[in-house]
PDB file of C-alpha atoms and ligand atoms in Angstrom:
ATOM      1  CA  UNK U 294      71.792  -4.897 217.573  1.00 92.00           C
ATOM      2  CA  UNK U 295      71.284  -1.552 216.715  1.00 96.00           C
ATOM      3  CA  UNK U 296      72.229   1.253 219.461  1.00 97.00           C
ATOM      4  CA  UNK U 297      69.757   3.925 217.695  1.00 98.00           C
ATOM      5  CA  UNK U 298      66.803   3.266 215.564  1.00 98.00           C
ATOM      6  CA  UNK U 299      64.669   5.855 214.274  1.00 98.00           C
ATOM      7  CA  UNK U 300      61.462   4.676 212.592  1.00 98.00           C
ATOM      8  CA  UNK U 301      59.810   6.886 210.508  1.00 98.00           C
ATOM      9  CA  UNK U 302      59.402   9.813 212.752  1.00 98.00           C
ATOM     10  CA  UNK U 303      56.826  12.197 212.339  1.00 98.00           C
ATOM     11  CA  UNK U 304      56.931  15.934 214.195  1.00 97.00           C
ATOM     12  CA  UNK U 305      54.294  19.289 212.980  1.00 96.00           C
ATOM     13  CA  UNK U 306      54.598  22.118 215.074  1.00 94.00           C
ATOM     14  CA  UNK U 307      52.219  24.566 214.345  1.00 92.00           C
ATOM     15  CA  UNK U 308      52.419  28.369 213.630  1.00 90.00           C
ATOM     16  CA  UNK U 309      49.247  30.515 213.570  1.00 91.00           C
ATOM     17  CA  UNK U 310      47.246  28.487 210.817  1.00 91.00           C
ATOM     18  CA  UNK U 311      50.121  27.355 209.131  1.00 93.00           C
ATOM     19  CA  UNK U 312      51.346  23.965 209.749  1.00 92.00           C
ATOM     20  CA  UNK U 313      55.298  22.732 209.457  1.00 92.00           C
ATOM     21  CA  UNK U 314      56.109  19.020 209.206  1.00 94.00           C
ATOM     22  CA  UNK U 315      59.733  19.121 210.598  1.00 96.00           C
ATOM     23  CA  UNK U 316      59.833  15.168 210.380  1.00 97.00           C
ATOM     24  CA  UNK U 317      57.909  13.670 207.904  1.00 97.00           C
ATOM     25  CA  UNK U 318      59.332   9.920 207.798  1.00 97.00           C
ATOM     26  CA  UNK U 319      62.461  10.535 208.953  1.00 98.00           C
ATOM     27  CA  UNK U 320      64.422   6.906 209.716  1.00 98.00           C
ATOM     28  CA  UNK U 321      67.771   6.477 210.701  1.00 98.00           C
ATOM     29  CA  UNK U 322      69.871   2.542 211.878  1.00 98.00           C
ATOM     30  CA  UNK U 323      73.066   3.864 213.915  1.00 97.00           C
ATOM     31  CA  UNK U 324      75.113   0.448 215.461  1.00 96.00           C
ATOM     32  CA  UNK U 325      78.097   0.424 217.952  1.00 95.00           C
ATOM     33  CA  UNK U 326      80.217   2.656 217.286  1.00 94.00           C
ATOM     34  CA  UNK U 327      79.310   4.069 214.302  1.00 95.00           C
ATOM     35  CA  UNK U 328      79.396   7.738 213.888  1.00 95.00           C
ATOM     36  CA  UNK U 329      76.867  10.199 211.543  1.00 97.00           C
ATOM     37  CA  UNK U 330      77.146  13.783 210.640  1.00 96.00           C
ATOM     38  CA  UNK U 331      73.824  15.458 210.052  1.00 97.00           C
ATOM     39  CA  UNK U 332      74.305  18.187 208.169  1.00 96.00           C
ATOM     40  CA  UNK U 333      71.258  21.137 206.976  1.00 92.00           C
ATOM     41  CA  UNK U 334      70.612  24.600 207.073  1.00 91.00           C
ATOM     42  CA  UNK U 335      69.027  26.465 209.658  1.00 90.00           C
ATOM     43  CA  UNK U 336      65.706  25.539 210.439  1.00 91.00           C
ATOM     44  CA  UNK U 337      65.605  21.964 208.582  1.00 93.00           C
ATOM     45  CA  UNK U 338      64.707  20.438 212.131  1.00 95.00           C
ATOM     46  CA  UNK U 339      68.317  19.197 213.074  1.00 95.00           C
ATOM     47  CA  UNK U 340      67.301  20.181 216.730  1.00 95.00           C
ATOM     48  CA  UNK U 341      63.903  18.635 216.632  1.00 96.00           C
ATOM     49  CA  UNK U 342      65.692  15.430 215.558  1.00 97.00           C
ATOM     50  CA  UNK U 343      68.010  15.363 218.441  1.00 97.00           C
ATOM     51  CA  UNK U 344      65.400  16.030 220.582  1.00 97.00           C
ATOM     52  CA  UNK U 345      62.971  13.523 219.601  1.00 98.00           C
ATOM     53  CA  UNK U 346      66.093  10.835 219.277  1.00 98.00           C
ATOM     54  CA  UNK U 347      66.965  11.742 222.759  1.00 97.00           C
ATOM     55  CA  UNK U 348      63.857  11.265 224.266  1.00 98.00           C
ATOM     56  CA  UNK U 349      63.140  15.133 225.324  1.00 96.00           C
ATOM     57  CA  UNK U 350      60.238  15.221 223.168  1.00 96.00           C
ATOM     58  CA  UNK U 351      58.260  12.902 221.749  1.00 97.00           C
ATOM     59  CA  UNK U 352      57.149  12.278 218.029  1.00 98.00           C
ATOM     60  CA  UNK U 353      53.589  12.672 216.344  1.00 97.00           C
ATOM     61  CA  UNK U 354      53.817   9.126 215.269  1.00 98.00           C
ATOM     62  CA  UNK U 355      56.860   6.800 214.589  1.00 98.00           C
ATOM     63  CA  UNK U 356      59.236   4.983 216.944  1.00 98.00           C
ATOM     64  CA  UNK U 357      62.555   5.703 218.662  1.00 98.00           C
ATOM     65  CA  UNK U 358      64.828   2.679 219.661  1.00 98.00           C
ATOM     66  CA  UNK U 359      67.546   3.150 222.329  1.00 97.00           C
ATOM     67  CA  UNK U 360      69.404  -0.139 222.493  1.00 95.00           C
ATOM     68  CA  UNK U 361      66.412  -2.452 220.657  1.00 95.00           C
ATOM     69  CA  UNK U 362      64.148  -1.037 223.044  1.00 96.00           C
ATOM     70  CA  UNK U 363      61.077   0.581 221.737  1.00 98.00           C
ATOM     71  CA  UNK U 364      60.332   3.792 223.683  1.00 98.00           C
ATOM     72  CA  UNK U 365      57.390   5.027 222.575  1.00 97.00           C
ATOM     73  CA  UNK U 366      54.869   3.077 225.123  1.00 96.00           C
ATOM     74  CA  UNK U 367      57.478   4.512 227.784  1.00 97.00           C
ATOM     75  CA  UNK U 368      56.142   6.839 230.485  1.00 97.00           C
ATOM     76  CA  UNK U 369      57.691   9.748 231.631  1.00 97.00           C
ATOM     77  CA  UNK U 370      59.512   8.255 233.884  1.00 97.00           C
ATOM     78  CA  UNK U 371      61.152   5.140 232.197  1.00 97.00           C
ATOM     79  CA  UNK U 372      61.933   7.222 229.105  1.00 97.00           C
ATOM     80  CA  UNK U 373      64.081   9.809 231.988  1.00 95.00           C
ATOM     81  CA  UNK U 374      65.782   6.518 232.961  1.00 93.00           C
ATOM     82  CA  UNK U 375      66.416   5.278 229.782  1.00 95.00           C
ATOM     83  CA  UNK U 376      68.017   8.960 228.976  1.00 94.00           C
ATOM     84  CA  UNK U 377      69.876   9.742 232.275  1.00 91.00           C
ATOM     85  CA  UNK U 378      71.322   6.193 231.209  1.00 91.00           C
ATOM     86  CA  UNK U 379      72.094   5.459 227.547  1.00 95.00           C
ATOM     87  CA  UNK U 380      71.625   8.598 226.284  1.00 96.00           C
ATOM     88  CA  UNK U 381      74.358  11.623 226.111  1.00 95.00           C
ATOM     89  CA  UNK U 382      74.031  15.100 224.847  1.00 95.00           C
ATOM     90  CA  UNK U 383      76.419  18.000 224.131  1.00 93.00           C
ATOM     91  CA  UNK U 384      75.706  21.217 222.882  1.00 90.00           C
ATOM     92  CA  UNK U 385      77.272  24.080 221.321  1.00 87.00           C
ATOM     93  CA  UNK U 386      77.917  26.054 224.833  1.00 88.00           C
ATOM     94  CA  UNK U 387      79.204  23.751 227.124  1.00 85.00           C
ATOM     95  CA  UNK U 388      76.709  24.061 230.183  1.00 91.00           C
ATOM     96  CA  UNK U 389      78.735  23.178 232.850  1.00 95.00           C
ATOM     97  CA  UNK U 390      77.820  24.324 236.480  1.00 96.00           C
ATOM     98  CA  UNK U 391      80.043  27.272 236.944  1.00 96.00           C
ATOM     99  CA  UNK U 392      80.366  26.506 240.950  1.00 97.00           C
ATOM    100  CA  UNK U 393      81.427  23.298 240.587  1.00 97.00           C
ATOM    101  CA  UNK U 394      84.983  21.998 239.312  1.00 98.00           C
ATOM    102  CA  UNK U 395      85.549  19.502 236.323  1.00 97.00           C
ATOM    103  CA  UNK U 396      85.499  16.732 238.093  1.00 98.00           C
ATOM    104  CA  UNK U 397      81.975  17.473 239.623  1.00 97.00           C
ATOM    105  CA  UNK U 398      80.637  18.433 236.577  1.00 97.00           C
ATOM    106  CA  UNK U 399      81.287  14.902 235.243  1.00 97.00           C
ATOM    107  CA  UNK U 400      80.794  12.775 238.570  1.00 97.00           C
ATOM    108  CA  UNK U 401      77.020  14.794 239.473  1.00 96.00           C
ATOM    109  CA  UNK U 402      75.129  13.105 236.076  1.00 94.00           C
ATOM    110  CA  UNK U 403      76.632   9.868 237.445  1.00 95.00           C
ATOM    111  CA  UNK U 404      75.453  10.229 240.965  1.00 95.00           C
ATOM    112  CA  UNK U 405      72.259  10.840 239.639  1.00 91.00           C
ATOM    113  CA  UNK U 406      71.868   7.806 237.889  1.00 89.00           C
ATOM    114  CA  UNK U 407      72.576   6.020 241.252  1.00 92.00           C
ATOM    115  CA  UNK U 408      76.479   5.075 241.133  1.00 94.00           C
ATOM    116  CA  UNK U 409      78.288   5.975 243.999  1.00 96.00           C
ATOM    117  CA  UNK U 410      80.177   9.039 245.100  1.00 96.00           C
ATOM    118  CA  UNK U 411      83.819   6.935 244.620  1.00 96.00           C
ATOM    119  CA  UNK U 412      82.854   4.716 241.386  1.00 96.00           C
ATOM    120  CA  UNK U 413      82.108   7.910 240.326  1.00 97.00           C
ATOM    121  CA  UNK U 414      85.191  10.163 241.167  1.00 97.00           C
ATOM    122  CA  UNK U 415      87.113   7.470 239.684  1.00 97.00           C
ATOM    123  CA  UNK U 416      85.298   7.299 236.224  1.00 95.00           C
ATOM    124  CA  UNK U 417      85.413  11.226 236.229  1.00 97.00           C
ATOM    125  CA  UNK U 418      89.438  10.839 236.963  1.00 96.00           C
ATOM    126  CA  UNK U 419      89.956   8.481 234.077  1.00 93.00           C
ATOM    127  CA  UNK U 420      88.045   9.928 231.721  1.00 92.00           C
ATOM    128  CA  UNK U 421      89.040  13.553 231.896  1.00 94.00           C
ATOM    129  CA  UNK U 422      92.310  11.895 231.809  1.00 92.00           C
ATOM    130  CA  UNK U 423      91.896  10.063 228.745  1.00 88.00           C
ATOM    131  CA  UNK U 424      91.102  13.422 227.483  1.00 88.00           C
ATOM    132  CA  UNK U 425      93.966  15.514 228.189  1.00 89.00           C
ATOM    133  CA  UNK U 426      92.393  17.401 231.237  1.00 93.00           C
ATOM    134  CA  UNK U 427      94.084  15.322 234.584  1.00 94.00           C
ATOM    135  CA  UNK U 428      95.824  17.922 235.348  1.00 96.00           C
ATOM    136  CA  UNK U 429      92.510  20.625 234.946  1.00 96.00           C
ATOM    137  CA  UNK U 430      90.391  18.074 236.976  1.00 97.00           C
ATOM    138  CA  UNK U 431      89.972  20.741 239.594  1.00 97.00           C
ATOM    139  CA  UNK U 432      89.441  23.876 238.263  1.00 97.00           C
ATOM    140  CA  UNK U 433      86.137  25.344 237.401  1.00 97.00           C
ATOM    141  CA  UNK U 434      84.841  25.932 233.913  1.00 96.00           C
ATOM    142  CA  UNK U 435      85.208  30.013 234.012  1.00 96.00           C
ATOM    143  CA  UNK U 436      89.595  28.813 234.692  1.00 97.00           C
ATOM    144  CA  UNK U 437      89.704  26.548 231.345  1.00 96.00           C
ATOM    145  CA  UNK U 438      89.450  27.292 227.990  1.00 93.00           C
ATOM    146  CA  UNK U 439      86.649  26.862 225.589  1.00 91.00           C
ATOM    147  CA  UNK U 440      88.161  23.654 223.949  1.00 91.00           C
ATOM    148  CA  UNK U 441      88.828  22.326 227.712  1.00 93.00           C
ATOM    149  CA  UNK U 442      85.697  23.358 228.731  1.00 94.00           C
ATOM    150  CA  UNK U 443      84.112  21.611 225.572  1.00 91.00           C
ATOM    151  CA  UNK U 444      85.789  18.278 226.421  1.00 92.00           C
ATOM    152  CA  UNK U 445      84.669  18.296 229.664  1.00 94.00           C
ATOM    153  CA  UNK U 446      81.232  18.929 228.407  1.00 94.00           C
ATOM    154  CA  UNK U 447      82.096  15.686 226.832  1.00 93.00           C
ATOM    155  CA  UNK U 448      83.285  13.319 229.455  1.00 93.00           C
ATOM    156  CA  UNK U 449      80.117  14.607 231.377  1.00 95.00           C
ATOM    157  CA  UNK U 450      77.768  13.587 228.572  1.00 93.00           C
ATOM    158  CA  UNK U 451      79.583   9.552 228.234  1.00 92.00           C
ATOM    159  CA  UNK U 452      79.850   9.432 232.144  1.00 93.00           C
ATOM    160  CA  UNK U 453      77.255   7.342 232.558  1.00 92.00           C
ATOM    161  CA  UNK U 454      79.034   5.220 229.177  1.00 92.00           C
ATOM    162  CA  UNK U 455      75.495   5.922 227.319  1.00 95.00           C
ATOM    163  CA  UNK U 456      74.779   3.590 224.307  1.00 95.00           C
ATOM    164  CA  UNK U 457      74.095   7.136 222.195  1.00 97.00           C
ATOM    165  CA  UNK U 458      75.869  10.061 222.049  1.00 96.00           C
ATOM    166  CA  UNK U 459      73.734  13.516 220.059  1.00 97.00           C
ATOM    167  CA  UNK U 460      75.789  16.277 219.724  1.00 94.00           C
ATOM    168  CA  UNK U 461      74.372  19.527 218.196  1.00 93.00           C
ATOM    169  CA  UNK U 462      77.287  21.993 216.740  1.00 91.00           C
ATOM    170  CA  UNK U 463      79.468  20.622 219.449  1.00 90.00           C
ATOM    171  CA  UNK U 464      82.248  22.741 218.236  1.00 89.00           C
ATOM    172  CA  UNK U 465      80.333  25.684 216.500  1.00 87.00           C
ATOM    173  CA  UNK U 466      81.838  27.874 219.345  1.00 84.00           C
ATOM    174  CA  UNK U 467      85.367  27.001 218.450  1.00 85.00           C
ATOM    175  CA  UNK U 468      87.888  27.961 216.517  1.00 87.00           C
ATOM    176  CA  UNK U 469      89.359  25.718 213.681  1.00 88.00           C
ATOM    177  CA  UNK U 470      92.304  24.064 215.572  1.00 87.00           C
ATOM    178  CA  UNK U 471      90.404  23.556 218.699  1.00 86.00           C
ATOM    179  CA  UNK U 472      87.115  22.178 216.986  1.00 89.00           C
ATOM    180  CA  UNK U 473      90.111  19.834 215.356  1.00 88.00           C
ATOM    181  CA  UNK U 474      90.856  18.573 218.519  1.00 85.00           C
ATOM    182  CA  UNK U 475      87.427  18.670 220.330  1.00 85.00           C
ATOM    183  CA  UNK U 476      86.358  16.275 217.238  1.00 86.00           C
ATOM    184  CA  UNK U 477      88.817  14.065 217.445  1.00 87.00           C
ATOM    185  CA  UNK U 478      88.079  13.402 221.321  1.00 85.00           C
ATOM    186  CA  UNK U 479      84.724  12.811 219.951  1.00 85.00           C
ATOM    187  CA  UNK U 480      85.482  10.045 217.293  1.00 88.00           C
ATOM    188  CA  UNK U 481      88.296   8.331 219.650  1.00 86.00           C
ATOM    189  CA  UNK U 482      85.382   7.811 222.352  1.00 83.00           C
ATOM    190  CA  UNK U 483      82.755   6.633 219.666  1.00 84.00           C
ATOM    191  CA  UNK U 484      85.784   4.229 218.268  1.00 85.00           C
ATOM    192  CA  UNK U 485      86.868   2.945 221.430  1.00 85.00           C
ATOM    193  CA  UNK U 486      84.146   2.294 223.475  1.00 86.00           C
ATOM    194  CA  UNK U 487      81.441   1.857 220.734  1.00 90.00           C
ATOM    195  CA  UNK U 488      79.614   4.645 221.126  1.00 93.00           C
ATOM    196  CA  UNK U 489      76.983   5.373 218.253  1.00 95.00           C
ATOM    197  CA  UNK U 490      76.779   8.897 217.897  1.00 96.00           C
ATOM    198  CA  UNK U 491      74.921  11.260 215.233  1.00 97.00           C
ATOM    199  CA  UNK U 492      76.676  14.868 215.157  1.00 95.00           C
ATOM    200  CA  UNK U 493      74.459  18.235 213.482  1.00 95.00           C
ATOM    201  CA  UNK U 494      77.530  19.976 212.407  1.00 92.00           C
ATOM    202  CA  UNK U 495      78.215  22.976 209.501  1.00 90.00           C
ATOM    203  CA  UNK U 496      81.382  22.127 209.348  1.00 90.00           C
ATOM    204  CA  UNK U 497      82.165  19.454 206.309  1.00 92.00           C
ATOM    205  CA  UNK U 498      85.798  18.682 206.913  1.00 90.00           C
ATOM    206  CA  UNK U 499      85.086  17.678 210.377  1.00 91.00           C
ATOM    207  CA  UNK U 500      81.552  15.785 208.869  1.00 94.00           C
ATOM    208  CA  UNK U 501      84.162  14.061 206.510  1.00 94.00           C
ATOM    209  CA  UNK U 502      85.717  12.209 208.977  1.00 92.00           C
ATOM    210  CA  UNK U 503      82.487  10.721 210.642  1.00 94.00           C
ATOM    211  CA  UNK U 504      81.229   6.997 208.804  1.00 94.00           C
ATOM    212  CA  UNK U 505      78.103   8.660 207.262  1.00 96.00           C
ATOM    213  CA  UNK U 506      76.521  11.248 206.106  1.00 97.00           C
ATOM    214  CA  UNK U 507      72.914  12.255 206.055  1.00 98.00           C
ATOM    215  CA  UNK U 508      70.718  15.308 205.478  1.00 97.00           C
ATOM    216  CA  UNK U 509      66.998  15.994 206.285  1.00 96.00           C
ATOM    217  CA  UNK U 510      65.253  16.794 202.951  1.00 94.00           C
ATOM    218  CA  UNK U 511      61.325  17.332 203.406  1.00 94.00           C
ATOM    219  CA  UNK U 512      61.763  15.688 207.023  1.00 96.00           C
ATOM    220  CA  UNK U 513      63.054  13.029 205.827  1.00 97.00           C
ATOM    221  CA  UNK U 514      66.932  11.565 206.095  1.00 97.00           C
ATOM    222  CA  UNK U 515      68.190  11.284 203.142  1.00 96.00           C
ATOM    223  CA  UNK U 516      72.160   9.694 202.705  1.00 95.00           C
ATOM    224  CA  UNK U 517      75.127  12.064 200.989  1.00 95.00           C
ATOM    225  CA  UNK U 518      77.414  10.981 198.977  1.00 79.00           C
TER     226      UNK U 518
HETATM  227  P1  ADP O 240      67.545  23.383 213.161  1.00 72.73           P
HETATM  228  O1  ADP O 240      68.073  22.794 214.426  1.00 72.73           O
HETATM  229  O2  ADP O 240      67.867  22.572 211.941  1.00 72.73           O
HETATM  230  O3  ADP O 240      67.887  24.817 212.981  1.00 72.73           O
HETATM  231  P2  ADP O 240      64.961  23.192 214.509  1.00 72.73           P
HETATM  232  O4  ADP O 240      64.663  21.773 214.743  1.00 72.73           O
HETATM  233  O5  ADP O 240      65.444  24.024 215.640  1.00 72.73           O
HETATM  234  O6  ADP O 240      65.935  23.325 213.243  1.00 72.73           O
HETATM  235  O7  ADP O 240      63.653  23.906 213.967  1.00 72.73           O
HETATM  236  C1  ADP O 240      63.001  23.486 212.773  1.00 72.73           C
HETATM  237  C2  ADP O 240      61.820  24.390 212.517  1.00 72.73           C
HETATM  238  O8  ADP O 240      60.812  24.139 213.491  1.00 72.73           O
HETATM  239  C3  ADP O 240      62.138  25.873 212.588  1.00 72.73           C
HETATM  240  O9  ADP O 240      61.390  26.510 211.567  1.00 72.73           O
HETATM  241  C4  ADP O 240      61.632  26.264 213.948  1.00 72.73           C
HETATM  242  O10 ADP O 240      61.219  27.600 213.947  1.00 72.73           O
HETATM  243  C5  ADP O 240      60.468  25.333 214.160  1.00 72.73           C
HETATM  244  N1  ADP O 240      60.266  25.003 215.575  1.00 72.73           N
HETATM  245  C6  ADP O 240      61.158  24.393 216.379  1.00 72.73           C
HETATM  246  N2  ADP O 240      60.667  24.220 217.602  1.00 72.73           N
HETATM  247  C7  ADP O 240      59.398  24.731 217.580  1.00 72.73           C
HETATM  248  C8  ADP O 240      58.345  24.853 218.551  1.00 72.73           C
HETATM  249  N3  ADP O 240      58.485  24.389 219.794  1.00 72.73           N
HETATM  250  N4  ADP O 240      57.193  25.432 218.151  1.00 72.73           N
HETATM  251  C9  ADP O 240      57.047  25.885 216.887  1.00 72.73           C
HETATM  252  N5  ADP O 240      57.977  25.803 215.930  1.00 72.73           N
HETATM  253  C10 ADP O 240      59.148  25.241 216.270  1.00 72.73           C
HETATM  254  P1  ADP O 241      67.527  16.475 235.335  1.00 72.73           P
HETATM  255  O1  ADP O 241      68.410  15.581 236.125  1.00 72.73           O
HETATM  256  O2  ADP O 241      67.865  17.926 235.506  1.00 72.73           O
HETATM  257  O3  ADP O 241      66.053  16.191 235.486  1.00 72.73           O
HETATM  258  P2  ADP O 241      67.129  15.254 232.799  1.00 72.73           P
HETATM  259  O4  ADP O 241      67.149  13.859 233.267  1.00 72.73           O
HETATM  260  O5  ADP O 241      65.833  15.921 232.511  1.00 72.73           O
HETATM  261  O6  ADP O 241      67.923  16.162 233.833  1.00 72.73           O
HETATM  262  O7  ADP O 241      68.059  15.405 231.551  1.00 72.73           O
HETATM  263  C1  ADP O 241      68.988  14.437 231.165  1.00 72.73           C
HETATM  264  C2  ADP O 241      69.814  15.002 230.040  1.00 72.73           C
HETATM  265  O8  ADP O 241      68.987  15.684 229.107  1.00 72.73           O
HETATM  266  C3  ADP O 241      70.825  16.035 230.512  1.00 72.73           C
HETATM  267  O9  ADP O 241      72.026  15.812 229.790  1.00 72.73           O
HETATM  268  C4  ADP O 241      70.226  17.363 230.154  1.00 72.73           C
HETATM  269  O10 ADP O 241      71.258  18.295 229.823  1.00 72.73           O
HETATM  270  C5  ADP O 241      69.401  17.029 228.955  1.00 72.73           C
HETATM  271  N1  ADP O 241      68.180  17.844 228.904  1.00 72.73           N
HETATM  272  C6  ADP O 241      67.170  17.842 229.796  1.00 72.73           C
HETATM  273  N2  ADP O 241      66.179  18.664 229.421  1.00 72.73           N
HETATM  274  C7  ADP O 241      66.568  19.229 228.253  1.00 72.73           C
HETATM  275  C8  ADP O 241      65.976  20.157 227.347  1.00 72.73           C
HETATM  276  N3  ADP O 241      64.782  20.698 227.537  1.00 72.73           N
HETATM  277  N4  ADP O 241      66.655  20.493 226.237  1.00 72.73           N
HETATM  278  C9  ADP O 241      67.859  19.957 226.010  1.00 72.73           C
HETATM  279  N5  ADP O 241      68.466  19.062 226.819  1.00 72.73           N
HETATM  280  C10 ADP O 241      67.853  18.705 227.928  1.00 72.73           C
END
């Protein structure tokens, strides 16, 4: 089954009497672990795609399926379920709660979604461990550095072990060594715990090492190479 399905999405915005079709048909099949660079200029709609494939806004017409289930009869509500739960995003600027340590960061979306305080420390512990940050599981973002602070960004976003991961430029903040090693956290999760994940990235070494790539071409998704 497939953990992301995009069907034909459609998404205008308008500006003054002008109208933009961002998505125009844009469909995308994403199964366990498999991982997709999306790579376009500026402007091409990269964000509106996330957003729409994360359930933050909805489409004009078409259909977004999380886990083989279609959301777009969803109310508000279910679709925030749905998204607290099998969805994870990461951004280029981390967005962690600058009062708050590590650990927090990654056990609060967890508590949120219901699991307690304990189930949750623990799943925080092991996975900023399995990312190289035990030993940083205490200090606040403002004490680590941007590639820490980036894979903690990350271990908050699978916390909840979401079926989807969207990350948009999740290292355009970094330099080359440390967007090396941010992406590589990235791919190990996808690989070992079958996370499907679609990255918008500039960067096409990194977008070399995901299974596929796509582009959006007249708001549609069109396969490279
Ligand atoms: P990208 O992430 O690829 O840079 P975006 O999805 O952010 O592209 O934006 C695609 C286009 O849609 C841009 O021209 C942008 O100005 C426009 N756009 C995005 N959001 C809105 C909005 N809420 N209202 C009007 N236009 C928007
Ligand atoms: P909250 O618990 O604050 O209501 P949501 O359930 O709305 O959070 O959001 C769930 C996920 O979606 C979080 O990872 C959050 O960062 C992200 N998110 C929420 N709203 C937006 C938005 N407008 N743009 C981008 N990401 C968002």
């Amino acid at each position: 089954r497939a953990a992301l399905q995009l069907i034909d999405l459609c998404r205008h915005y308008r500006e003054g009497d002008a109208r933009l079709d961002i998505l125009a048909g844009a469909s995308l099949t994403l199964y366990p672990g498999e991982t997709v660079a999306l790579i376009a200029p500026s402007g091409a709609g990269k964000s509106t795609l996330l957003h729409v494939a994360g359930l933050l806004e909805r489409p004009d017409a078409g259909e977004v399926l999380i886990d083989g289930q279609p959301t777009s009869r969803m109310n508000d509500d279910l679709r925030t379920r749905l998204r607290r739960n099998s969805i994870g995003f990461v951004y280029q600027f981390h967005h962690l709660l600058p009062e708050f340590s590590a650990l927090e960061n990654v056990v609060l979306p967890q508590t949120i979604a219901g699991y307690s305080r304990k189930e949750a420390a623990a799943r925080a512990h092991e996975l900023l461990s399995y990312l190289g940050l035990g030993a940083r599981c205490s200090h606040r973002p403002g004490e680590l550095s941007g590639g820490e602070q980036q894979r903690v960004a990350i271990a908050r976003a699978v916390a909840n072990a979401p079926a989807v991961l969207l990350a948009d430029e999740p290292t355009g903040n970094l330099d080359p060594r440390t967007a090396d090693h941010v992406f590589a956290t990235l791919l190990a999760l996808a690989h070992g715990s079958g996370l499907a994940a679609v990255v918008a990235t500039h960067n096409l070494e990194l977008a070399a090492q995901l299974n596929r790539r796509v582009t959006l071409r007249d708001g549609q998704l069109i396969e490279l190479d």
